[in-house]
Amino acid sequence: QVQLVESGGGLVQAGGSLRLSCAASGRTFSIYAMGWFRQAPGKEREFVAGISWSGGSTSYADSVKGRFTISRDNARKTVYLQMNSLKPEDTAVYYCAASRDFRVGVRLYEYDYWGQGTQVTVSS
């Protein structure tokens, strides 16, 4: 079993920045790719960014390209999401996810473990 705990969410004005963190524990040896998803009220959960085990491969949703950066520190078993130039439409609960597949996935079913989520609210 793998446990994921997100942190770093909060309230920020449009144009501001936040850095989300996701700490993994448990059977982390089985983790390969990591990802961030988000879910706004009344909407489906959507892919935001993903990163391979080595960190050498990343993928982003078109809506966040050029503004968000995903990274990971395997020694600390932590993945990060740096969010810059935030917009009100980025407001959502952000979820960290882990996959036993080495490839970066963009679909919910490609991930095996999920965190509880952290709220990000961007005011206009």
GROMACS .gro file of N, CA, C and O in nm:
model
  496
    1GLN      N    1   0.085  -0.119   0.000
    1GLN     CA    2   0.000   0.000   0.000
    1GLN      C    3   0.088   0.124   0.000
    1GLN      O    4   0.195   0.125   0.060
    2VAL      N    5   0.041   0.227  -0.067
    2VAL     CA    6   0.114   0.353  -0.077
    2VAL      C    7   0.025   0.465  -0.024
    2VAL      O    8  -0.094   0.471  -0.056
    3GLN      N    9   0.081   0.550   0.056
    3GLN     CA   10   0.007   0.666   0.106
    3GLN      C   11   0.066   0.793   0.045
    3GLN      O   12   0.189   0.807   0.035
    4LEU      N   13  -0.023   0.882   0.004
    4LEU     CA   14   0.017   1.009  -0.055
    4LEU      C   15  -0.047   1.122   0.023
    4LEU      O   16  -0.169   1.120   0.048
    5VAL      N   17   0.033   1.221   0.060
    5VAL     CA   18  -0.018   1.335   0.135
    5VAL      C   19   0.023   1.463   0.065
    5VAL      O   20   0.143   1.492   0.051
    6GLU      N   21  -0.078   1.540   0.023
    6GLU     CA   22  -0.052   1.667  -0.045
    6GLU      C   23  -0.046   1.781   0.056
    6GLU      O   24  -0.110   1.776   0.162
    7SER      N   25   0.026   1.885   0.020
    7SER     CA   26   0.031   2.007   0.101
    7SER      C   27   0.065   2.124   0.010
    7SER      O   28   0.108   2.104  -0.104
    8GLY      N   29   0.046   2.246   0.063
    8GLY     CA   30   0.085   2.364  -0.012
    8GLY      C   31  -0.028   2.441  -0.075
    8GLY      O   32  -0.006   2.547  -0.135
    9GLY      N   33  -0.150   2.389  -0.066
    9GLY     CA   34  -0.263   2.461  -0.123
    9GLY      C   35  -0.296   2.585  -0.042
    9GLY      O   36  -0.241   2.608   0.066
   10GLY      N   37  -0.386   2.667  -0.096
   10GLY     CA   38  -0.425   2.787  -0.024
   10GLY      C   39  -0.495   2.885  -0.115
   10GLY      O   40  -0.538   2.852  -0.225
   11LEU      N   41  -0.507   3.008  -0.064
   11LEU     CA   42  -0.573   3.116  -0.137
   11LEU      C   43  -0.467   3.211  -0.191
   11LEU      O   44  -0.377   3.254  -0.117
   12VAL      N   45  -0.476   3.243  -0.319
   12VAL     CA   46  -0.379   3.332  -0.382
   12VAL      C   47  -0.451   3.419  -0.483
   12VAL      O   48  -0.554   3.379  -0.540
   13GLN      N   49  -0.398   3.538  -0.506
   13GLN     CA   50  -0.456   3.626  -0.605
   13GLN      C   51  -0.414   3.585  -0.746
   13GLN      O   52  -0.308   3.523  -0.765
   14ALA      N   53  -0.495   3.622  -0.842
   14ALA     CA   54  -0.461   3.594  -0.982
   14ALA      C   55  -0.324   3.652  -1.014
   14ALA      O   56  -0.292   3.764  -0.974
   15GLY      N   57  -0.245   3.574  -1.087
   15GLY     CA   58  -0.109   3.615  -1.119
   15GLY      C   59  -0.006   3.567  -1.020
   15GLY      O   60   0.115   3.576  -1.046
   16GLY      N   61  -0.051   3.515  -0.907
   16GLY     CA   62   0.039   3.468  -0.804
   16GLY      C   63   0.087   3.327  -0.827
   16GLY      O   64   0.059   3.266  -0.931
   17SER      N   65   0.161   3.275  -0.729
   17SER     CA   66   0.221   3.142  -0.741
   17SER      C   67   0.195   3.060  -0.615
   17SER      O   68   0.179   3.114  -0.505
   18LEU      N   69   0.194   2.929  -0.634
   18LEU     CA   70   0.187   2.833  -0.525
   18LEU      C   71   0.272   2.714  -0.563
   18LEU      O   72   0.287   2.682  -0.682
   19ARG      N   73   0.324   2.645  -0.462
   19ARG     CA   74   0.398   2.522  -0.484
   19ARG      C   75   0.332   2.411  -0.403
   19ARG      O   76   0.331   2.416  -0.281
   20LEU      N   77   0.281   2.312  -0.473
   20LEU     CA   78   0.223   2.196  -0.408
   20LEU      C   79   0.329   2.088  -0.390
   20LEU      O   80   0.416   2.072  -0.475
   21SER      N   81   0.316   2.015  -0.280
   21SER     CA   82   0.404   1.902  -0.253
   21SER      C   83   0.321   1.777  -0.229
   21SER      O   84   0.209   1.786  -0.179
   22CYS      N   85   0.377   1.663  -0.262
   22CYS     CA   86   0.312   1.536  -0.238
   22CYS      C   87   0.417   1.438  -0.185
   22CYS      O   88   0.510   1.402  -0.257
   23ALA      N   89   0.402   1.400  -0.059
   23ALA     CA   90   0.496   1.308   0.004
   23ALA      C   91   0.440   1.166   0.000
   23ALA      O   92   0.325   1.144   0.037
   24ALA      N   93   0.521   1.073  -0.045
   24ALA     CA   94   0.480   0.933  -0.055
   24ALA      C   95   0.542   0.851   0.057
   24ALA      O   96   0.656   0.875   0.097
   25SER      N   97   0.468   0.755   0.105
   25SER     CA   98   0.519   0.663   0.207
   25SER      C   99   0.458   0.525   0.183
   25SER      O  100   0.368   0.510   0.102
   26GLY      N  101   0.511   0.428   0.253
   26GLY     CA  102   0.463   0.292   0.234
   26GLY      C  103   0.552   0.220   0.135
   26GLY      O  104   0.674   0.237   0.135
   27ARG      N  105   0.492   0.139   0.050
   27ARG     CA  106   0.568   0.057  -0.045
   27ARG      C  107   0.610   0.141  -0.165
   27ARG      O  108   0.572   0.118  -0.276
   28THR      N  109   0.691   0.241  -0.139
   28THR     CA  110   0.726   0.334  -0.245
   28THR      C  111   0.815   0.273  -0.351
   28THR      O  112   0.831   0.329  -0.459
   29PHE      N  113   0.875   0.158  -0.323
   29PHE     CA  114   0.961   0.098  -0.425
   29PHE      C  115   0.882   0.060  -0.549
   29PHE      O  116   0.937   0.042  -0.656
   30SER      N  117   0.751   0.046  -0.532
   30SER     CA  118   0.669   0.004  -0.644
   30SER      C  119   0.616   0.122  -0.726
   30SER      O  120   0.547   0.102  -0.824
   31ILE      N  121   0.646   0.244  -0.684
   31ILE     CA  122   0.595   0.362  -0.754
   31ILE      C  123   0.680   0.391  -0.876
   31ILE      O  124   0.802   0.389  -0.870
   32TYR      N  125   0.618   0.420  -0.982
   32TYR     CA  126   0.688   0.466  -1.101
   32TYR      C  127   0.647   0.607  -1.136
   32TYR      O  128   0.695   0.700  -1.076
   33ALA      N  129   0.552   0.625  -1.226
   33ALA     CA  130   0.512   0.761  -1.263
   33ALA      C  131   0.427   0.826  -1.154
   33ALA      O  132   0.360   0.759  -1.077
   34MET      N  133   0.433   0.959  -1.149
   34MET     CA  134   0.353   1.037  -1.056
   34MET      C  135   0.277   1.142  -1.136
   34MET      O  136   0.323   1.188  -1.241
   35GLY      N  137   0.164   1.183  -1.084
   35GLY     CA  138   0.085   1.283  -1.155
   35GLY      C  139   0.008   1.373  -1.062
   35GLY      O  140  -0.010   1.343  -0.944
   36TRP      N  141  -0.036   1.484  -1.117
   36TRP     CA  142  -0.127   1.576  -1.049
   36TRP      C  143  -0.254   1.588  -1.133
   36TRP      O  144  -0.248   1.605  -1.255
   37PHE      N  145  -0.367   1.580  -1.064
   37PHE     CA  146  -0.498   1.601  -1.125
   37PHE      C  147  -0.569   1.709  -1.044
   37PHE      O  148  -0.527   1.742  -0.934
   38ARG      N  149  -0.678   1.762  -1.100
   38ARG     CA  150  -0.756   1.860  -1.026
   38ARG      C  151  -0.904   1.842  -1.057
   38ARG      O  152  -0.941   1.791  -1.163
   39GLN      N  153  -0.984   1.886  -0.962
   39GLN     CA  154  -1.129   1.876  -0.979
   39GLN      C  155  -1.194   2.003  -0.927
   39GLN      O  156  -1.184   2.033  -0.807
   40ALA      N  157  -1.258   2.075  -1.017
   40ALA     CA  158  -1.331   2.195  -0.980
   40ALA      C  159  -1.476   2.157  -0.947
   40ALA      O  160  -1.524   2.053  -0.991
   41PRO      N  161  -1.546   2.240  -0.871
   41PRO     CA  162  -1.684   2.209  -0.835
   41PRO      C  163  -1.772   2.186  -0.958
   41PRO      O  164  -1.770   2.266  -1.053
   42GLY      N  165  -1.843   2.076  -0.959
   42GLY     CA  166  -1.933   2.045  -1.068
   42GLY      C  167  -1.866   1.993  -1.193
   42GLY      O  168  -1.932   1.971  -1.295
   43LYS      N  169  -1.735   1.971  -1.186
   43LYS     CA  170  -1.662   1.922  -1.304
   43LYS      C  171  -1.594   1.789  -1.274
   43LYS      O  172  -1.576   1.751  -1.159
   44GLU      N  173  -1.555   1.720  -1.380
   44GLU     CA  174  -1.484   1.594  -1.363
   44GLU      C  175  -1.337   1.619  -1.328
   44GLU      O  176  -1.281   1.724  -1.360
   45ARG      N  177  -1.280   1.521  -1.264
   45ARG     CA  178  -1.137   1.529  -1.233
   45ARG      C  179  -1.058   1.525  -1.364
   45ARG      O  180  -1.084   1.440  -1.451
   46GLU      N  181  -0.958   1.613  -1.374
   46GLU     CA  182  -0.882   1.621  -1.499
   46GLU      C  183  -0.732   1.617  -1.474
   46GLU      O  184  -0.684   1.659  -1.369
   47PHE      N  185  -0.661   1.569  -1.573
   47PHE     CA  186  -0.515   1.560  -1.568
   47PHE      C  187  -0.456   1.700  -1.573
   47PHE      O  188  -0.499   1.785  -1.650
   48VAL      N  189  -0.352   1.723  -1.492
   48VAL     CA  190  -0.280   1.849  -1.493
   48VAL      C  191  -0.136   1.830  -1.541
   48VAL      O  192  -0.092   1.896  -1.636
   49ALA      N  193  -0.064   1.738  -1.476
   49ALA     CA  194   0.076   1.716  -1.512
   49ALA      C  195   0.119   1.578  -1.465
   49ALA      O  196   0.065   1.526  -1.367
   50GLY      N  197   0.218   1.521  -1.532
   50GLY     CA  198   0.270   1.391  -1.494
   50GLY      C  199   0.420   1.386  -1.516
   50GLY      O  200   0.475   1.461  -1.597
   51ILE      N  201   0.487   1.296  -1.442
   51ILE     CA  202   0.632   1.283  -1.452
   51ILE      C  203   0.671   1.137  -1.435
   51ILE      O  204   0.614   1.065  -1.354
   52SER      N  205   0.768   1.094  -1.513
   52SER     CA  206   0.816   0.956  -1.505
   52SER      C  207   0.901   0.935  -1.380
   52SER      O  208   0.938   1.031  -1.312
   53TRP      N  209   0.935   0.809  -1.350
   53TRP     CA  210   1.015   0.778  -1.232
   53TRP      C  211   1.148   0.852  -1.232
   53TRP      O  212   1.190   0.906  -1.131
   54SER      N  213   1.212   0.856  -1.344
   54SER     CA  214   1.343   0.921  -1.351
   54SER      C  215   1.333   1.072  -1.354
   54SER      O  216   1.433   1.142  -1.334
   55GLY      N  217   1.215   1.122  -1.385
   55GLY     CA  218   1.200   1.266  -1.402
   55GLY      C  219   1.236   1.312  -1.543
   55GLY      O  220   1.224   1.429  -1.574
   56GLY      N  221   1.277   1.218  -1.626
   56GLY     CA  222   1.321   1.255  -1.760
   56GLY      C  223   1.209   1.280  -1.859
   56GLY      O  224   1.231   1.335  -1.966
   57SER      N  225   1.088   1.240  -1.822
   57SER     CA  226   0.973   1.259  -1.910
   57SER      C  227   0.860   1.325  -1.833
   57SER      O  228   0.827   1.283  -1.722
   58THR      N  229   0.805   1.429  -1.892
   58THR     CA  230   0.693   1.500  -1.829
   58THR      C  231   0.583   1.523  -1.932
   58THR      O  232   0.608   1.520  -2.054
   59SER      N  233   0.464   1.548  -1.881
   59SER     CA  234   0.350   1.577  -1.968
   59SER      C  235   0.261   1.678  -1.897
   59SER      O  236   0.249   1.674  -1.774
   60TYR      N  237   0.201   1.769  -1.973
   60TYR     CA  238   0.117   1.874  -1.916
   60TYR      C  239  -0.013   1.887  -1.995
   60TYR      O  240  -0.016   1.868  -2.117
   61ALA      N  241  -0.116   1.925  -1.925
   61ALA     CA  242  -0.240   1.964  -1.992
   61ALA      C  243  -0.215   2.095  -2.065
   61ALA      O  244  -0.136   2.179  -2.020
   62ASP      N  245  -0.282   2.113  -2.176
   62ASP     CA  246  -0.262   2.235  -2.255
   62ASP      C  247  -0.292   2.360  -2.174
   62ASP      O  248  -0.228   2.464  -2.192
   63SER      N  249  -0.388   2.349  -2.084
   63SER     CA  250  -0.431   2.466  -2.007
   63SER      C  251  -0.326   2.517  -1.908
   63SER      O  252  -0.336   2.629  -1.860
   64VAL      N  253  -0.225   2.435  -1.878
   64VAL     CA  254  -0.124   2.476  -1.779
   64VAL      C  255   0.017   2.484  -1.837
   64VAL      O  256   0.110   2.523  -1.766
   65LYS      N  257   0.034   2.445  -1.962
   65LYS     CA  258   0.166   2.449  -2.024
   65LYS      C  259   0.225   2.589  -2.017
   65LYS      O  260   0.158   2.688  -2.046
   66GLY      N  261   0.351   2.596  -1.977
   66GLY     CA  262   0.419   2.724  -1.968
   66GLY      C  263   0.397   2.795  -1.836
   66GLY      O  264   0.466   2.894  -1.806
   67ARG      N  265   0.303   2.747  -1.754
   67ARG     CA  266   0.275   2.809  -1.624
   67ARG      C  267   0.307   2.716  -1.508
   67ARG      O  268   0.351   2.762  -1.403
   68PHE      N  269   0.283   2.586  -1.526
   68PHE     CA  270   0.306   2.488  -1.420
   68PHE      C  271   0.428   2.403  -1.454
   68PHE      O  272   0.455   2.375  -1.572
   69THR      N  273   0.498   2.361  -1.349
   69THR     CA  274   0.614   2.273  -1.366
   69THR      C  275   0.607   2.162  -1.263
   69THR      O  276   0.597   2.188  -1.143
   70ILE      N  277   0.614   2.037  -1.310
   70ILE     CA  278   0.616   1.922  -1.220
   70ILE      C  279   0.760   1.875  -1.204
   70ILE      O  280   0.838   1.877  -1.301
   71SER      N  281   0.796   1.835  -1.084
   71SER     CA  282   0.930   1.784  -1.058
   71SER      C  283   0.922   1.682  -0.945
   71SER      O  284   0.819   1.671  -0.879
   72ARG      N  285   1.031   1.609  -0.922
   72ARG     CA  286   1.029   1.509  -0.816
   72ARG      C  287   1.167   1.496  -0.754
   72ARG      O  288   1.269   1.521  -0.819
   73ASP      N  289   1.168   1.456  -0.629
   73ASP     CA  290   1.290   1.428  -0.555
   73ASP      C  291   1.275   1.287  -0.500
   73ASP      O  292   1.207   1.267  -0.398
   74ASN      N  293   1.334   1.189  -0.567
   74ASN     CA  294   1.313   1.050  -0.527
   74ASN      C  295   1.378   1.019  -0.392
   74ASN      O  296   1.329   0.932  -0.319
   75ALA      N  297   1.482   1.088  -0.357
   75ALA     CA  298   1.546   1.066  -0.227
   75ALA      C  299   1.450   1.106  -0.114
   75ALA      O  300   1.448   1.042  -0.008
   76ARG      N  301   1.370   1.208  -0.139
   76ARG     CA  302   1.272   1.253  -0.039
   76ARG      C  303   1.134   1.193  -0.065
   76ARG      O  304   1.041   1.219   0.010
   77LYS      N  305   1.121   1.114  -0.173
   77LYS     CA  306   0.994   1.051  -0.207
   77LYS      C  307   0.885   1.156  -0.217
   77LYS      O  308   0.774   1.139  -0.164
   78THR      N  309   0.916   1.264  -0.284
   78THR     CA  310   0.824   1.378  -0.294
   78THR      C  311   0.816   1.427  -0.437
   78THR      O  312   0.917   1.430  -0.509
   79VAL      N  313   0.696   1.463  -0.479
   79VAL     CA  314   0.675   1.524  -0.610
   79VAL      C  315   0.616   1.663  -0.586
   79VAL      O  316   0.542   1.684  -0.490
   80TYR      N  317   0.652   1.756  -0.674
   80TYR     CA  318   0.612   1.895  -0.658
   80TYR      C  319   0.536   1.943  -0.781
   80TYR      O  320   0.555   1.893  -0.892
   81LEU      N  321   0.454   2.044  -0.760
   81LEU     CA  322   0.389   2.113  -0.870
   81LEU      C  323   0.403   2.263  -0.845
   81LEU      O  324   0.338   2.317  -0.756
   82GLN      N  325   0.492   2.326  -0.922
   82GLN     CA  326   0.509   2.470  -0.913
   82GLN      C  327   0.409   2.535  -1.006
   82GLN      O  328   0.409   2.508  -1.126
   83MET      N  329   0.324   2.621  -0.949
   83MET     CA  330   0.218   2.684  -1.027
   83MET      C  331   0.240   2.834  -1.028
   83MET      O  332   0.237   2.899  -0.922
   84ASN      N  333   0.266   2.888  -1.145
   84ASN     CA  334   0.288   3.031  -1.162
   84ASN      C  335   0.177   3.092  -1.247
   84ASN      O  336   0.105   3.021  -1.316
   85SER      N  337   0.167   3.224  -1.244
   85SER     CA  338   0.067   3.296  -1.324
   85SER      C  339  -0.071   3.234  -1.308
   85SER      O  340  -0.143   3.208  -1.405
   86LEU      N  341  -0.109   3.211  -1.184
   86LEU     CA  342  -0.236   3.144  -1.157
   86LEU      C  343  -0.355   3.227  -1.201
   86LEU      O  344  -0.353   3.351  -1.196
   87LYS      N  345  -0.457   3.155  -1.246
   87LYS     CA  346  -0.580   3.217  -1.295
   87LYS      C  347  -0.699   3.168  -1.211
   87LYS      O  348  -0.692   3.058  -1.154
   88PRO      N  349  -0.807   3.243  -1.207
   88PRO     CA  350  -0.925   3.197  -1.131
   88PRO      C  351  -0.972   3.060  -1.177
   88PRO      O  352  -1.021   2.981  -1.095
   89GLU      N  353  -0.956   3.028  -1.303
   89GLU     CA  354  -1.000   2.897  -1.355
   89GLU      C  355  -0.910   2.783  -1.309
   89GLU      O  356  -0.941   2.667  -1.334
   90ASP      N  357  -0.801   2.813  -1.241
   90ASP     CA  358  -0.718   2.709  -1.181
   90ASP      C  359  -0.772   2.665  -1.045
   90ASP      O  360  -0.721   2.570  -0.985
   91THR      N  361  -0.873   2.733  -0.997
   91THR     CA  362  -0.933   2.698  -0.868
   91THR      C  363  -0.991   2.557  -0.872
   91THR      O  364  -1.072   2.524  -0.960
   92ALA      N  365  -0.946   2.473  -0.778
   92ALA     CA  366  -0.988   2.333  -0.776
   92ALA      C  367  -0.924   2.265  -0.655
   92ALA      O  368  -0.835   2.321  -0.590
   93VAL      N  369  -0.968   2.142  -0.630
   93VAL     CA  370  -0.895   2.055  -0.539
   93VAL      C  371  -0.792   1.981  -0.623
   93VAL      O  372  -0.827   1.920  -0.725
   94TYR      N  373  -0.667   1.986  -0.580
   94TYR     CA  374  -0.558   1.923  -0.653
   94TYR      C  375  -0.520   1.792  -0.585
   94TYR      O  376  -0.498   1.788  -0.464
   95TYR      N  377  -0.512   1.687  -0.667
   95TYR     CA  378  -0.483   1.554  -0.617
   95TYR      C  379  -0.351   1.502  -0.672
   95TYR      O  380  -0.323   1.516  -0.792
   96CYS      N  381  -0.276   1.440  -0.586
   96CYS     CA  382  -0.154   1.371  -0.626
   96CYS      C  383  -0.189   1.225  -0.652
   96CYS      O  384  -0.273   1.167  -0.582
   97ALA      N  385  -0.125   1.165  -0.751
   97ALA     CA  386  -0.152   1.026  -0.784
   97ALA      C  387  -0.023   0.954  -0.818
   97ALA      O  388   0.071   1.015  -0.871
   98ALA      N  389  -0.020   0.823  -0.791
   98ALA     CA  390   0.099   0.743  -0.819
   98ALA      C  391   0.061   0.621  -0.902
   98ALA      O  392  -0.046   0.563  -0.883
   99SER      N  393   0.151   0.585  -0.992
   99SER     CA  394   0.125   0.474  -1.083
   99SER      C  395   0.237   0.371  -1.076
   99SER      O  396   0.353   0.407  -1.065
  100ARG      N  397   0.200   0.244  -1.086
  100ARG     CA  398   0.300   0.138  -1.092
  100ARG      C  399   0.359   0.124  -1.233
  100ARG      O  400   0.451   0.046  -1.255
  101ASP      N  401   0.310   0.199  -1.327
  101ASP     CA  402   0.361   0.197  -1.463
  101ASP      C  403   0.474   0.297  -1.474
  101ASP      O  404   0.467   0.406  -1.418
  102PHE      N  405   0.578   0.263  -1.549
  102PHE     CA  406   0.691   0.355  -1.561
  102PHE      C  407   0.660   0.471  -1.655
  102PHE      O  408   0.727   0.573  -1.654
  103ARG      N  409   0.556   0.456  -1.737
  103ARG     CA  410   0.522   0.559  -1.833
  103ARG      C  411   0.435   0.667  -1.769
  103ARG      O  412   0.361   0.640  -1.676
  104VAL      N  413   0.442   0.787  -1.821
  104VAL     CA  414   0.360   0.896  -1.771
  104VAL      C  415   0.219   0.880  -1.827
  104VAL      O  416   0.199   0.882  -1.948
  105GLY      N  417   0.122   0.865  -1.740
  105GLY     CA  418  -0.016   0.850  -1.782
  105GLY      C  419  -0.091   0.982  -1.771
  105GLY      O  420  -0.055   1.069  -1.692
  106VAL      N  421  -0.196   0.998  -1.851
  106VAL     CA  422  -0.277   1.119  -1.848
  106VAL      C  423  -0.422   1.089  -1.812
  106VAL      O  424  -0.503   1.181  -1.800
  107ARG      N  425  -0.453   0.962  -1.788
  107ARG     CA  426  -0.590   0.922  -1.757
  107ARG      C  427  -0.599   0.872  -1.615
  107ARG      O  428  -0.506   0.812  -1.562
  108LEU      N  429  -0.714   0.893  -1.554
  108LEU     CA  430  -0.733   0.856  -1.414
  108LEU      C  431  -0.706   0.708  -1.391
  108LEU      O  432  -0.642   0.671  -1.292
  109TYR      N  433  -0.750   0.621  -1.482
  109TYR     CA  434  -0.740   0.478  -1.460
  109TYR      C  435  -0.596   0.428  -1.467
  109TYR      O  436  -0.567   0.314  -1.430
  110GLU      N  437  -0.506   0.512  -1.514
  110GLU     CA  438  -0.365   0.472  -1.523
  110GLU      C  439  -0.292   0.488  -1.390
  110GLU      O  440  -0.175   0.454  -1.379
  111TYR      N  441  -0.361   0.542  -1.290
  111TYR     CA  442  -0.300   0.565  -1.160
  111TYR      C  443  -0.363   0.475  -1.055
  111TYR      O  444  -0.483   0.452  -1.056
  112ASP      N  445  -0.278   0.426  -0.964
  112ASP     CA  446  -0.322   0.324  -0.869
  112ASP      C  447  -0.348   0.379  -0.728
  112ASP      O  448  -0.423   0.318  -0.653
  113TYR      N  449  -0.282   0.488  -0.694
  113TYR     CA  450  -0.295   0.542  -0.559
  113TYR      C  451  -0.323   0.692  -0.568
  113TYR      O  452  -0.269   0.760  -0.655
  114TRP      N  453  -0.403   0.741  -0.472
  114TRP     CA  454  -0.445   0.881  -0.473
  114TRP      C  455  -0.433   0.941  -0.333
  114TRP      O  456  -0.455   0.873  -0.233
  115GLY      N  457  -0.400   1.071  -0.331
  115GLY     CA  458  -0.401   1.144  -0.205
  115GLY      C  459  -0.540   1.199  -0.179
  115GLY      O  460  -0.633   1.179  -0.259
  116GLN      N  461  -0.553   1.269  -0.067
  116GLN     CA  462  -0.683   1.323  -0.026
  116GLN      C  463  -0.714   1.457  -0.093
  116GLN      O  464  -0.830   1.500  -0.091
  117GLY      N  465  -0.614   1.521  -0.148
  117GLY     CA  466  -0.636   1.647  -0.217
  117GLY      C  467  -0.606   1.769  -0.132
  117GLY      O  468  -0.612   1.764  -0.009
  118THR      N  469  -0.572   1.877  -0.199
  118THR     CA  470  -0.548   2.005  -0.133
  118THR      C  471  -0.616   2.114  -0.214
  118THR      O  472  -0.610   2.114  -0.337
  119GLN      N  473  -0.684   2.206  -0.145
  119GLN     CA  474  -0.763   2.309  -0.212
  119GLN      C  475  -0.673   2.423  -0.259
  119GLN      O  476  -0.590   2.475  -0.181
  120VAL      N  477  -0.693   2.462  -0.383
  120VAL     CA  478  -0.628   2.581  -0.439
  120VAL      C  479  -0.737   2.676  -0.484
  120VAL      O  480  -0.824   2.637  -0.564
  121THR      N  481  -0.734   2.797  -0.432
  121THR     CA  482  -0.834   2.897  -0.468
  121THR      C  483  -0.762   3.021  -0.520
  121THR      O  484  -0.676   3.076  -0.451
  122VAL      N  485  -0.797   3.062  -0.641
  122VAL     CA  486  -0.736   3.178  -0.703
  122VAL      C  487  -0.843   3.287  -0.715
  122VAL      O  488  -0.943   3.267  -0.785
  123SER      N  489  -0.820   3.399  -0.650
  123SER     CA  490  -0.916   3.508  -0.654
  123SER      C  491  -0.882   3.606  -0.766
  123SER      O  492  -0.766   3.625  -0.800
  124SER      N  493  -0.985   3.665  -0.822
  124SER     CA  494  -0.965   3.759  -0.934
  124SER      C  495  -0.945   3.901  -0.885
  124SER      O  496  -0.962   3.933  -0.770
   0.00000   0.00000   0.00000
